[in-house]
Coordinates of C-alpha atoms in Angstrom, one line a residue:
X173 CA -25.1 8.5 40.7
X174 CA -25.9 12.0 42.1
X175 CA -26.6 14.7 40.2
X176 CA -26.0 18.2 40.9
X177 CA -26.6 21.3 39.4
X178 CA -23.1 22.4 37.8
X179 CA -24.0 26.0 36.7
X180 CA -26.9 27.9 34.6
X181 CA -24.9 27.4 31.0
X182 CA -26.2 25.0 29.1
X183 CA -27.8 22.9 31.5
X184 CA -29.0 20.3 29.3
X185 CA -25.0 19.4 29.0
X186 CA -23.6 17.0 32.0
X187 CA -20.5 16.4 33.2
X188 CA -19.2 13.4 35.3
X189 CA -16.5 14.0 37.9
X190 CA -15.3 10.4 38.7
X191 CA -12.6 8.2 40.2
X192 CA -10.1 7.3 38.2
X193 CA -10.5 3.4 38.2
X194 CA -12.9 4.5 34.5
X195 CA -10.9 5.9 31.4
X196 CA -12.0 6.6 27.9
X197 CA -9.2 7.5 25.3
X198 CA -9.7 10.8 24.4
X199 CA -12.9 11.8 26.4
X200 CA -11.8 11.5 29.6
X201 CA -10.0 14.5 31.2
X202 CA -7.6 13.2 34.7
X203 CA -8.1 16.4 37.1
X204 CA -5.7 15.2 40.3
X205 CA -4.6 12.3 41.5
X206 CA -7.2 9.4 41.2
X207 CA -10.0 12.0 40.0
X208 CA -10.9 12.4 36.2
X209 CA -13.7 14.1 34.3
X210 CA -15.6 12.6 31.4
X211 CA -18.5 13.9 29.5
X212 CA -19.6 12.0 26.8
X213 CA -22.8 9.8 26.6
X214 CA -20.3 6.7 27.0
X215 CA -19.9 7.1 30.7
X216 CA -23.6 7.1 31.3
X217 CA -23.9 3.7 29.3
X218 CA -21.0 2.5 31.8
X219 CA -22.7 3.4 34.8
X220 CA -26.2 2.1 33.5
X221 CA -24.5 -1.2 32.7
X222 CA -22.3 -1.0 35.7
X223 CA -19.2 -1.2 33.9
X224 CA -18.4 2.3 35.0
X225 CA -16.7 4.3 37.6
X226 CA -16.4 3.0 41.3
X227 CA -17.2 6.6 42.5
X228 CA -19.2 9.6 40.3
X229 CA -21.3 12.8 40.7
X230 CA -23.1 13.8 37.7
X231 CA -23.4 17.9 36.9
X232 CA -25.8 19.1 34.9
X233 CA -24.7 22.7 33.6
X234 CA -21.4 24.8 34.3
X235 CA -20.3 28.0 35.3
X236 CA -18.0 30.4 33.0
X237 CA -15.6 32.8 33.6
X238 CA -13.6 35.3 31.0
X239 CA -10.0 34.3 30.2
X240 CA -7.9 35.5 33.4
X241 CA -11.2 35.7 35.9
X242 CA -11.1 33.0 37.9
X243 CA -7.7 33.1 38.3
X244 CA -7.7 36.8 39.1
X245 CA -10.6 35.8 42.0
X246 CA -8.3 33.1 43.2
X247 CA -5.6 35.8 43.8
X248 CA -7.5 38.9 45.4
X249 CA -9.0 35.8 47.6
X250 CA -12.5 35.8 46.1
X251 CA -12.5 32.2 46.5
X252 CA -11.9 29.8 49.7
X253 CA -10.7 26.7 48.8
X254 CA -9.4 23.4 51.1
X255 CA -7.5 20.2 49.6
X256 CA -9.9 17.5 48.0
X257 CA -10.8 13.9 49.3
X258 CA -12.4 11.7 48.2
X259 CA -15.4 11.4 50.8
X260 CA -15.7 15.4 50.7
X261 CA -16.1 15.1 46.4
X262 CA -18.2 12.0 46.2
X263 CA -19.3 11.7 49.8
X264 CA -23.2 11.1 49.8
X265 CA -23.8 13.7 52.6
X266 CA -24.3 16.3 50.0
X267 CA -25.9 19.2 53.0
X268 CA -23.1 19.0 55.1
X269 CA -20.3 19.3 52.3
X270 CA -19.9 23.1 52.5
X271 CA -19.0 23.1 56.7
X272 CA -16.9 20.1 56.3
X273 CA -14.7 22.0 53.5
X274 CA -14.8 25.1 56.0
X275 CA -13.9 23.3 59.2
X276 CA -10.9 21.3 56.7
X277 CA -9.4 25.2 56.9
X278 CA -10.3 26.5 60.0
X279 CA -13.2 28.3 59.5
X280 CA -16.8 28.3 61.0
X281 CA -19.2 29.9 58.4
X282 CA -20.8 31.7 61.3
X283 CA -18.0 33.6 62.3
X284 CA -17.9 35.2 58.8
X285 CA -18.6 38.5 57.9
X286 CA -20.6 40.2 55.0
X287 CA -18.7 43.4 55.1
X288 CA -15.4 43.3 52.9
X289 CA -11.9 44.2 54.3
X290 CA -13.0 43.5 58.0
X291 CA -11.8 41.1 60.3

């Protein structure tokens, strides 16, 4: 399983994104179509017996935003986002995630700019 760092709050706490193929009544969150969430210990057991999840990354730590934050950065386009698949979430090639979201939208990352409101 490969672990990433989710965020700097509480980073002993992990979180398991996951395919959907692995459910737990009442621990395990569904997210999108054939994507969950699950972050209980019982997971981990799965995957260390391999009874779990055909496909999981492992965050240790989140991020946090006020009520209304993130989706007030979503709206004055503080965020880029593409649509999900399944190679591009648990895809091994964890260095070349970033430009692959990117070029799923049209963008090269070295045509962007640091300065705000120019083209």
């Amino acid at each position: 399983v490969t672990v990433l760092k989710g965020g700097p709050v509480e980073t002993e706490r992990g979180f398991v994104l996951h395919s959907a193929d692995f459910f737990i009544e009442n621990s395990t969150l569904p997210i999108d179509e054939g994507i969950c969430l699950t972050a209980t210990l019982d997971i981990l057991k799965a995957i260390a017996r391999g009874d779990g999840p055909a496909s999981a990354i492992l965050a240790l730590g989140y991020a946090g935003w006020a009520p209304g934050q993130l989706e007030n950065e979503v709206q004055n386009n503080g965020w880029l986002h593409c649509s999900a698949d399944r190679d591009l979430i648990f895809g091994t090639k964890i260095e070349s995630k970033y430009d692959r979201a990117m070029q799923k939208i049209g963008i090269r990352p070295g045509m962007l700019s640091s300065d705000v409101g120019h083209a």
